[in-house]
């Protein structure tokens, strides 16, 4: 199995990306890692490693998509970028999966354009793991699709159920629909129509989930439109970081509270671990014909290592085949597919 | 000035509502408080108070909107509910403002139906104060309108600017548009068109605000569609409460961390105060022809007291007159008003 890794994407590229790829290559010796990007730069990074695993190779791409590039520009003008080249390797069958911590919009656009969607899938969606009180839940979509229709949201529920079953090992993942009230008839037209589709499905649908119920773990999967999911995920990041840093700054002001914070430190550890995105290894873009893992822009070697691990799991478990089979079985009224 | 208070609305009604109203009546002796609801029940509550202020009176309403009632049902079937009666008092000019901690949907529906919108206003919006690192910001709309058009969002920016100027005393409130990226051309059609309206306005527009920038205080006002705002506000509530309780539960597990938590306690205080919604006194429903303050369902007497205070400030400062004048001046292309 070969994983194409975008060596140039992310705030800490190429150093941490290459380091993470080397770690993964050492660990998963029956797989191959293809580092895609400026060969010279990658080679330099590799040479600084203690030993270059044999199952790691490079693939040249002369351009890099910058964070300021609009996604459409990256597709049209930067056809030789590391992200596009990585995706093309999957499209051509030279790799089974792609991992990128670069420009999310560019990665989604490249994957949608070159890999196309799986049979029966209307729109791909990013399923981001999010910590809850008791574990974590998947929020889908967090920004791949900001013009959602009920059928898209319904398919997100199906696809992430398969992901949860085969990757997170949750046998009957509880699917919730993000909404502004718990009652069945709540929300905008999109929410109401999606509610009906879920209600008539074979999924373990737990109904509407309000914002305040996510952290409580009411559902294993929370389905929402990409604009809402993206805003919420980033908001949570800002809020959680902000709250913790405010507490810390306040505690550092006095001797006793400083001592208290020191003694309290172990109490923060489980929370910090839970909030540590590097543990999750990125978010899969579900629905494209190939495996595509989108990593946080701040990904370090550990995050990249874990993303490669998830990419391999998705390939080995044939998650995409299961998605196609499940969507074929899913009972969706023709009128909803418009 | 007379404030109609829905005595039966909220988890802690009627006890805490009546208590808050009495506190306000004692403090604002040049104003009158009208307690609306079951007269017998209210009278009993009043009698349990040390002294009944002379500027407090009751107004009978035989029905109560329950939290399970759909908003439309409350309007059609419960015409004698405390919330409808309270709003009617404002509509008839017998009160200048209404305060309710009851069913938000019912309050918005009653206010929109009976008070109608201010001249030039297309849709009312709820402006909820939200804590930030350095103070707080207003998020508008948090659920009054889940079928938003660019002109609605634009008017939210104008109305909350006036609110900030006259009530929060921020001379040039910075207005931000909630979006999924900082770049001008980001987001869905609603965001893009609203961005253009704000860019051509006289408001202090600081551009797109991403989820993670809210807590950092990038803007004094964050404009968004009601579905997104509602989800986000409730999500924040769940997350903040969840994070703090997780830390506490972990700390209580060990002797030293328990001691540490005790010593740390003062460090949590400013955060707790900031997150204490009872300080803010509810969220104004901006855009209706009258003053309407929507309180948190868990409001206690302090929250009700503060809500009445804000209601009086809105009336005294003629915020609605300023809104009408400002909207008349606002330069909105005719095509955007569709």
XYZ file of C-alpha atoms in Angstrom:
676
model
C 0.000 0.000 0.000
C 1.406 3.415 -0.940
C 0.595 6.712 0.746
C 1.399 9.975 -1.042
C 2.296 12.644 1.512
C 2.221 16.330 0.567
C 5.622 17.269 1.991
C 5.190 21.011 1.400
C 1.773 21.571 2.999
C 1.308 22.935 6.527
C 2.824 25.517 8.858
C 5.597 23.153 9.854
C 6.382 21.823 6.369
C 8.614 20.336 5.194
C 10.519 19.459 8.376
C 7.749 17.971 10.536
C 5.981 16.378 7.574
C 9.105 14.536 6.474
C 9.828 13.526 10.077
C 6.300 12.134 10.459
C 6.567 10.259 7.165
C 9.856 8.691 8.253
C 8.290 7.584 11.546
C 5.388 6.006 9.657
C 7.706 4.318 7.146
C 9.653 2.760 10.025
C 6.489 1.578 11.721
C 4.539 0.322 8.712
C 7.231 -1.541 6.836
C 4.832 -3.342 4.522
C 3.726 0.028 3.144
C 5.432 2.681 1.048
C 5.514 6.407 1.658
C 5.862 8.770 -1.273
C 7.006 12.252 -0.250
C 5.697 14.745 -2.793
C 7.223 18.201 -3.234
C 10.485 19.962 -4.043
C 12.891 17.021 -4.319
C 15.931 19.009 -3.266
C 14.266 20.285 -0.124
C 12.844 16.869 0.778
C 16.197 15.211 0.186
C 17.866 17.696 2.532
C 15.285 16.939 5.202
C 15.693 13.198 4.730
C 19.469 13.461 5.001
C 19.125 15.130 8.372
C 17.332 11.966 9.601
C 19.344 9.226 11.304
C 18.485 6.684 8.628
C 16.279 6.882 5.568
C 13.876 3.927 5.545
C 13.935 2.011 2.280
C 10.175 2.228 1.900
C 10.274 6.008 1.569
C 10.686 7.629 -1.846
C 10.269 11.108 -3.266
C 8.205 12.484 -6.111
C 8.989 15.915 -7.486
C 6.482 18.764 -7.595
C 7.838 22.233 -8.306
C 5.007 24.368 -6.895
C 3.478 24.944 -3.462
C -0.060 26.180 -2.811
C 0.207 29.082 -0.381
C -2.433 29.677 2.285
C -3.426 32.903 0.505
C -4.153 31.209 -2.819
C -7.860 30.794 -3.552
C -8.691 27.096 -4.027
C -9.760 27.607 -7.647
C -6.512 29.435 -8.424
C -4.509 26.560 -6.979
C -6.286 24.152 -9.308
C -5.996 26.255 -12.440
C -2.622 27.934 -12.030
C -0.628 25.567 -9.851
C -1.042 22.306 -11.715
C 2.384 21.170 -10.545
C 1.804 21.805 -6.860
C 2.643 19.193 -4.228
C -1.023 18.747 -3.321
C -2.221 18.318 -6.914
C 0.640 15.934 -7.705
C -0.112 13.895 -4.570
C -3.750 13.553 -5.523
C -2.844 12.678 -9.115
C -0.726 9.785 -7.857
C -3.854 8.338 -6.258
C -5.932 9.068 -9.355
C -3.395 7.200 -11.501
C -3.342 4.258 -9.111
C 0.281 4.893 -8.127
C -0.767 5.479 -4.545
C -3.803 4.364 -2.533
C -4.040 7.377 -0.264
C -3.023 11.006 0.075
C -2.222 12.939 3.251
C -1.948 16.739 3.302
C -1.640 19.424 5.966
C -1.720 22.178 3.362
C -4.488 24.443 2.097
C -7.742 22.581 2.905
C -9.728 24.183 0.091
C -7.039 23.288 -2.444
C -6.869 19.703 -1.178
C -10.653 19.294 -1.373
C -10.758 20.865 -4.850
C -7.888 18.710 -6.146
C -9.358 15.522 -4.671
C -12.835 16.230 -6.027
C -11.493 17.101 -9.473
C -8.933 14.318 -9.931
C -10.340 11.469 -7.845
C -14.008 12.201 -8.524
C -16.647 10.972 -6.132
C -17.389 7.364 -5.262
C -20.263 5.702 -7.088
C -23.498 7.096 -5.686
C -21.868 9.878 -3.670
C -23.169 13.374 -4.358
C -20.641 15.473 -2.419
C -17.563 14.635 -0.384
C -17.462 15.822 3.236
C -14.721 16.279 5.825
C -15.309 14.264 9.005
C -13.386 15.913 11.839
C -12.956 14.134 15.177
C -14.016 16.297 18.092
C -13.462 15.619 21.795
C -16.425 15.002 24.077
C -16.737 14.433 27.804
C -16.520 10.675 27.409
C -14.518 10.200 24.196
C -14.923 11.852 20.848
C -17.418 12.352 18.053
C -17.112 12.962 14.340
C -18.433 16.239 12.983
C -19.204 16.043 9.271
C -18.952 18.294 7.247
C -16.496 20.905 8.489
C -16.028 22.876 5.299
C -15.822 20.807 2.109
C -19.358 21.669 1.028
C -21.058 24.951 1.864
C -24.018 24.480 -0.478
C -25.584 21.451 1.162
C -28.755 19.647 0.200
C -30.592 17.092 2.357
C -29.226 14.187 0.303
C -25.648 15.391 0.937
C -26.214 15.486 4.683
C -27.910 12.094 4.565
C -24.938 10.587 2.735
C -22.582 12.155 5.298
C -24.445 10.172 7.930
C -24.028 6.940 5.947
C -20.357 7.499 5.111
C -19.292 8.456 8.612
C -21.229 5.507 10.057
C -19.041 3.230 7.916
C -15.931 5.148 9.015
C -16.896 4.811 12.682
C -17.626 1.106 12.313
C -14.385 0.165 10.574
C -11.929 2.721 11.930
C -13.224 3.897 15.324
C -14.684 0.423 15.996
C -18.055 1.674 17.179
C -20.508 -1.018 16.162
C -23.675 1.084 16.056
C -22.556 4.704 15.828
C -25.283 7.093 16.977
C -25.935 9.683 14.270
C -27.285 13.095 15.314
C -28.408 16.018 13.177
C -27.086 19.377 14.353
C -30.094 21.605 14.889
C -31.393 24.530 16.917
C -33.800 22.493 19.022
C -34.396 18.917 20.049
C -37.939 18.619 18.748
C -38.429 16.822 15.427
C -39.945 19.750 13.553
C -37.224 22.268 14.433
C -34.822 24.084 12.175
C -34.538 25.372 8.653
C -35.759 23.496 5.559
C -32.414 21.742 5.153
C -32.579 20.371 8.699
C -36.244 19.350 8.450
C -35.812 17.477 5.177
C -32.632 15.781 6.369
C -34.407 14.753 9.579
C -37.018 12.941 7.500
C -34.353 11.117 5.467
C -32.525 9.968 8.596
C -35.768 8.913 10.289
C -36.550 6.555 7.428
C -33.055 5.097 7.253
C -31.327 2.067 8.741
C -28.850 4.287 10.605
C -28.843 4.574 14.394
C -30.409 8.030 14.260
C -30.690 9.764 17.646
C -32.526 12.815 16.298
C -31.609 16.464 16.558
C -28.525 17.428 18.521
C -28.244 20.934 19.916
C -24.917 22.727 20.157
C -24.762 22.201 23.903
C -25.208 18.429 23.586
C -22.121 17.790 21.456
C -19.591 17.911 24.296
C -21.911 15.790 26.409
C -21.539 13.034 23.833
C -25.172 12.665 22.754
C -24.000 11.296 19.398
C -20.956 9.583 17.904
C -21.540 11.426 14.634
C -22.906 14.956 14.279
C -24.044 15.825 10.766
C -24.160 19.451 9.671
C -23.697 21.754 6.730
C -20.043 22.666 5.989
C -20.325 26.358 6.830
C -21.781 25.650 10.266
C -19.328 22.809 10.941
C -16.326 24.888 9.971
C -17.346 27.895 12.047
C -18.106 25.672 15.047
C -14.877 23.691 14.905
C -12.742 26.814 14.695
C -14.818 28.530 17.360
C -14.260 25.578 19.714
C -10.543 25.719 19.063
C -10.390 29.417 19.882
C -12.634 29.092 22.912
C -10.911 26.082 24.481
C -7.445 27.547 23.980
C -8.670 30.926 25.197
C -10.328 29.583 28.339
C -7.294 27.560 29.378
C -4.841 30.381 28.702
C -7.044 32.835 30.634
C -7.088 30.510 33.659
C -3.321 30.077 33.413
C -2.636 33.806 33.094
C -4.873 34.543 36.099
C -3.272 31.813 38.213
C 0.240 33.091 37.470
C -0.636 36.423 39.068
C -0.446 35.233 42.700
C 1.926 33.001 44.638
C -0.696 30.650 46.063
C -2.705 30.322 42.867
C 0.557 29.689 40.974
C 1.349 26.895 43.395
C -2.235 25.689 43.035
C -1.915 25.583 39.261
C 1.268 23.524 39.612
C -0.498 21.037 41.889
C -3.549 21.001 39.603
C -1.523 20.271 36.491
C -2.339 16.550 36.375
C -6.043 17.465 36.315
C -5.557 19.336 33.030
C -3.674 16.462 31.403
C -6.612 14.259 30.295
C -8.327 17.321 28.830
C -5.202 18.434 27.004
C -4.731 14.927 25.624
C -8.347 14.869 24.489
C -7.985 18.247 22.779
C -4.697 17.277 21.152
C -5.538 17.095 17.460
C -2.207 15.409 16.692
C -3.602 12.246 18.292
C -6.409 11.944 15.760
C -4.281 12.077 12.645
C -6.349 14.439 10.580
C -9.827 14.300 9.139
C -10.825 12.031 6.259
C -12.444 13.584 3.204
C -15.166 10.967 2.809
C -16.819 10.335 -0.534
C -13.945 10.694 -2.993
C -12.726 7.734 -5.018
C -9.512 7.218 -3.074
C -8.379 7.845 0.466
C -7.703 11.469 1.355
C -6.725 12.676 4.823
C -6.769 16.386 5.563
C -4.527 17.421 8.443
C -4.524 20.482 10.640
C -2.314 23.279 9.304
C -0.278 23.162 12.523
C 0.405 19.419 12.203
C 3.693 18.128 13.587
C 5.392 14.796 12.943
C 3.099 12.968 15.374
C -0.018 14.260 13.606
C 1.374 13.260 10.213
C 2.349 9.835 11.533
C -1.182 9.296 12.848
C -2.745 10.593 9.633
C -0.734 8.077 7.609
C -1.846 5.378 10.035
C -5.517 6.285 9.510
C -4.975 6.458 5.741
C -3.582 2.906 5.801
C -6.481 1.697 7.967
C -9.002 3.199 5.535
C -7.311 1.463 2.615
C -6.876 -1.900 4.370
C -10.467 -1.968 5.612
C -11.784 -1.077 2.168
C -13.942 1.621 3.707
C -14.739 3.104 0.297
C -16.124 -0.217 -0.978
C -18.340 -0.449 2.090
C -19.553 3.114 1.512
C -20.560 2.332 -2.077
C -22.344 -0.854 -0.989
C -24.141 0.883 1.870
C -25.297 3.790 -0.290
C -26.684 1.331 -2.825
C -28.759 -0.264 -0.073
C -29.850 3.055 1.458
C -33.459 3.770 0.867
C -33.704 7.377 -0.331
C -36.902 8.679 -1.950
C -36.192 9.848 -5.500
C -37.542 13.323 -4.765
C -34.808 13.904 -2.172
C -32.011 13.275 -4.619
C -32.636 16.485 -6.558
C -41.438 54.181 31.884
C -43.180 50.834 32.299
C -41.640 47.401 31.818
C -43.900 44.379 31.364
C -42.246 41.309 32.871
C -43.408 37.810 31.897
C -43.658 36.398 35.407
C -44.379 32.840 34.259
C -41.525 32.347 31.758
C -38.285 30.528 32.603
C -37.073 27.509 34.561
C -37.142 29.477 37.818
C -40.484 31.206 37.277
C -42.365 32.650 38.991
C -40.218 32.897 42.156
C -36.954 34.291 40.761
C -38.711 36.425 38.161
C -40.861 38.147 40.777
C -37.832 38.554 43.049
C -35.841 40.181 40.223
C -38.750 42.459 39.375
C -39.035 43.583 42.999
C -35.289 44.337 43.105
C -35.615 46.410 39.929
C -38.700 48.242 41.211
C -36.803 49.185 44.358
C -33.789 50.394 42.372
C -35.573 52.223 39.541
C -38.227 54.100 41.444
C -39.108 56.420 38.579
C -40.185 53.380 36.559
C -43.062 50.935 36.846
C -42.882 47.153 36.674
C -45.896 45.199 35.454
C -45.808 41.538 36.442
C -47.771 39.561 33.853
C -49.155 36.095 34.570
C -51.421 34.193 36.933
C -52.398 36.927 39.400
C -52.959 34.553 42.297
C -49.548 32.979 41.916
C -47.788 36.324 41.466
C -49.600 37.760 44.496
C -48.428 34.850 46.616
C -44.848 35.423 45.494
C -45.114 39.138 46.193
C -46.482 38.521 49.648
C -43.463 36.436 50.506
C -41.317 39.527 49.839
C -40.373 41.811 52.733
C -42.181 44.759 51.200
C -44.010 45.199 47.918
C -42.749 48.310 46.155
C -45.506 50.700 45.121
C -44.258 50.836 41.529
C -44.970 47.168 40.992
C -48.354 45.999 39.719
C -49.807 42.830 38.282
C -51.605 42.058 35.061
C -53.524 38.810 34.736
C -52.818 36.216 32.033
C -54.328 32.780 32.479
C -52.050 30.717 30.218
C -48.385 29.795 30.175
C -46.400 28.779 27.082
C -44.598 25.578 27.932
C -41.139 24.825 26.560
C -42.627 21.981 24.507
C -45.141 24.182 22.702
C -44.205 24.998 19.110
C -43.916 28.774 18.665
C -46.767 28.890 16.147
C -49.031 26.930 18.506
C -48.298 29.402 21.294
C -49.401 32.250 19.046
C -52.563 30.598 17.750
C -53.775 28.614 20.739
C -52.430 30.455 23.756
C -53.619 33.964 23.083
C -53.926 34.610 26.786
C -50.397 33.510 27.682
C -48.169 35.636 29.883
C -45.735 36.257 27.036
C -48.431 37.296 24.537
C -50.129 39.514 27.121
C -46.800 41.139 28.008
C -46.074 41.932 24.379
C -49.615 43.225 23.847
C -49.112 45.715 26.671
C -46.210 47.178 24.708
C -48.177 47.086 21.454
C -51.025 49.019 23.105
C -48.606 51.579 24.551
C -49.334 50.501 28.130
C -45.710 49.494 28.579
C -42.516 50.548 26.820
C -40.641 47.284 27.146
C -41.111 43.567 27.697
C -38.779 41.139 29.471
C -39.208 37.360 29.204
C -37.187 34.308 30.193
C -39.758 31.976 28.668
C -39.908 30.154 25.329
C -37.635 32.154 22.993
C -39.478 31.151 19.833
C -42.809 32.165 21.331
C -41.408 35.499 22.502
C -39.939 36.262 19.072
C -43.163 35.220 17.330
C -45.356 37.286 19.683
C -43.091 40.338 19.405
C -42.903 40.138 15.614
C -46.666 39.661 15.294
C -47.901 42.226 17.800
C -45.172 44.877 17.789
C -44.286 44.549 14.099
C -40.897 45.654 12.858
C -39.463 49.154 13.050
C -39.758 51.319 9.953
C -37.227 50.040 7.405
C -36.362 46.855 9.310
C -36.767 43.624 7.373
C -36.261 41.050 10.142
C -35.671 41.305 13.868
C -32.560 39.630 15.283
C -31.449 38.565 18.753
C -28.151 40.140 19.823
C -26.556 37.949 22.498
C -23.577 39.191 24.495
C -20.707 36.719 24.430
C -17.532 36.817 26.544
C -14.158 37.370 24.881
C -10.622 37.427 26.230
C -10.738 41.179 26.778
C -14.425 41.931 27.336
C -17.419 40.802 25.366
C -18.916 40.925 21.896
C -22.454 40.821 20.559
C -23.412 37.907 18.360
C -26.413 38.688 16.161
C -28.550 36.730 15.228
C -28.701 33.766 17.584
C -31.955 32.252 16.409
C -34.743 34.724 15.583
C -34.293 34.329 11.833
C -33.094 31.131 10.186
C -33.907 32.200 6.631
C -31.491 35.095 6.320
C -30.846 37.287 3.309
C -27.882 39.658 2.896
C -30.043 42.675 3.701
C -31.107 41.093 7.007
C -27.489 40.525 8.037
C -26.580 44.034 6.936
C -29.349 45.508 9.077
C -28.190 43.387 12.028
C -24.852 45.143 11.696
C -26.511 48.562 11.722
C -28.884 47.803 14.614
C -26.244 46.269 16.867
C -23.882 49.146 16.129
C -26.514 51.498 17.554
C -27.025 49.174 20.534
C -23.280 49.082 21.216
C -22.971 52.844 20.925
C -25.813 53.727 23.269
C -25.867 50.790 25.676
C -22.380 49.296 25.749
C -20.840 52.735 25.191
C -18.451 51.648 22.453
C -18.086 54.676 20.196
C -17.030 52.884 17.004
C -18.030 49.253 17.426
C -16.061 46.966 15.115
C -18.455 44.859 13.042
C -17.248 41.481 11.768
C -18.962 38.991 9.476
C -18.773 35.391 10.666
C -17.215 33.386 7.868
C -15.108 30.329 7.111
C -12.014 32.270 6.082
C -10.502 35.708 6.481
C -10.149 36.506 2.788
C -12.754 38.811 1.234
C -14.078 36.314 -1.313
C -14.666 33.460 1.150
C -17.878 31.776 2.147
C -21.292 30.968 0.754
C -23.379 33.360 -1.348
C -25.004 34.872 1.747
C -21.612 35.716 3.245
C -20.186 37.089 -0.006
C -23.160 39.369 -0.698
C -23.281 40.585 2.897
C -19.550 41.283 2.771
C -20.143 43.608 -0.196
C -22.937 45.453 1.640
C -20.792 45.981 4.736
C -17.788 47.065 2.661
C -19.809 49.878 1.101
C -21.329 51.018 4.390
C -20.439 53.621 6.987
C -20.024 50.958 9.661
C -16.637 50.144 11.184
C -16.404 46.892 9.243
C -13.399 44.730 10.133
C -14.109 42.069 7.500
C -14.604 38.373 7.906
C -14.235 36.868 11.358
C -13.415 33.187 11.690
C -14.748 31.068 14.530
C -11.421 31.039 16.307
C -11.169 34.842 16.294
C -14.338 35.500 18.297
C -12.882 34.755 21.732
C -9.776 36.760 20.790
C -12.014 39.810 20.463
C -11.417 40.647 16.786
C -14.813 42.361 16.654
C -17.306 43.993 19.035
C -20.164 42.682 16.903
C -20.219 39.379 15.037
C -22.987 39.135 12.440
C -24.241 35.722 11.371
C -27.302 33.822 10.248
C -29.601 32.704 13.108
C -29.079 28.964 12.675
C -25.287 29.310 12.887
C -25.466 31.786 15.762
C -27.812 29.612 17.778
C -25.770 26.453 17.285
C -22.560 28.286 18.155
C -23.895 29.959 21.276
C -25.258 26.718 22.671
C -22.128 24.844 21.640
C -19.989 27.367 23.540
C -22.171 26.992 26.612
C -21.829 23.209 26.550
C -18.118 23.300 25.831
C -17.184 25.891 28.455
C -19.247 24.195 31.160
C -17.935 20.804 30.059
C -14.293 21.839 30.079
C -14.482 23.408 33.517
C -16.385 20.497 35.051
C -13.935 18.011 33.496
C -10.991 19.859 35.057
C -12.789 19.977 38.401
C -13.703 16.281 38.353
C -10.115 15.320 37.495
C -8.666 17.566 40.202
C -10.953 16.087 42.857
C -9.437 12.652 42.256
C -6.166 13.312 44.092
C -5.250 15.009 47.360
C -2.615 17.373 45.945
C -4.584 18.313 42.858
C -7.632 18.915 45.079
C -5.548 21.254 47.207
C -4.220 22.805 44.007
C -7.737 23.415 42.757
C -8.596 25.101 46.057
C -5.567 27.396 45.765
C -6.323 28.031 42.086
C -9.914 29.014 42.718
C -9.326 32.778 42.471
C -7.874 32.216 38.979
C -11.207 30.818 37.797
C -13.189 33.719 39.212
C -12.726 36.310 36.415
C -13.595 33.660 33.840
C -16.664 32.569 35.753
C -17.767 36.178 36.092
C -17.248 36.700 32.373
C -19.270 33.609 31.550
C -22.022 34.528 33.989
C -24.954 35.305 31.736
C -26.904 36.783 34.654
C -24.557 39.802 34.478
C -25.616 40.692 30.948
C -29.324 40.868 31.548
C -30.531 38.974 28.527
C -30.363 39.603 24.817
C -32.333 42.338 23.058
C -34.541 41.402 20.121
C -33.477 44.259 17.866
C -35.721 45.523 15.092
C -39.193 45.258 16.625
C -41.272 48.341 17.312
C -40.839 48.311 21.070
C -38.196 47.085 23.460
C -38.020 43.321 23.935
C -35.419 41.554 26.064
C -35.086 37.800 25.815
C -33.558 36.183 28.874
C -31.849 32.857 29.348
C -34.247 30.095 30.424
C -32.217 29.587 33.588
C -32.468 33.241 34.612
C -32.470 34.036 38.332
C -33.475 37.272 40.042
C -30.133 38.922 39.223
C -30.516 38.155 35.510
C -34.076 39.520 35.521
C -32.981 42.631 37.419
C -30.237 43.267 34.843
C -32.591 42.579 31.939
C -35.044 45.170 33.259
C -32.121 47.589 33.616
C -31.110 47.080 29.975
C -34.754 47.405 28.896
C -34.962 50.763 30.656
C -31.678 51.910 29.116
C -32.913 50.990 25.642
C -36.106 52.970 26.210
C -34.395 55.992 27.781
C -31.753 56.212 25.060
C -34.398 55.946 22.339
C -32.327 53.241 20.658
C -35.193 52.337 18.323
C -35.453 55.916 17.033
C -31.732 55.898 16.321
C -32.070 52.576 14.493
C -34.803 53.956 12.225
C -32.761 57.101 11.500
C -29.583 55.143 10.808
C -31.311 52.676 8.479
C -32.764 55.580 6.528
C -29.268 56.956 6.029
C -27.740 53.569 5.213
C -26.825 53.253 1.608
C -28.118 49.897 0.390
C -28.369 49.161 -3.343
C -31.989 48.457 -4.311
C -31.067 45.032 -5.724
C -29.914 43.870 -2.291
C -33.240 44.578 -0.676
C -34.998 41.745 -2.496
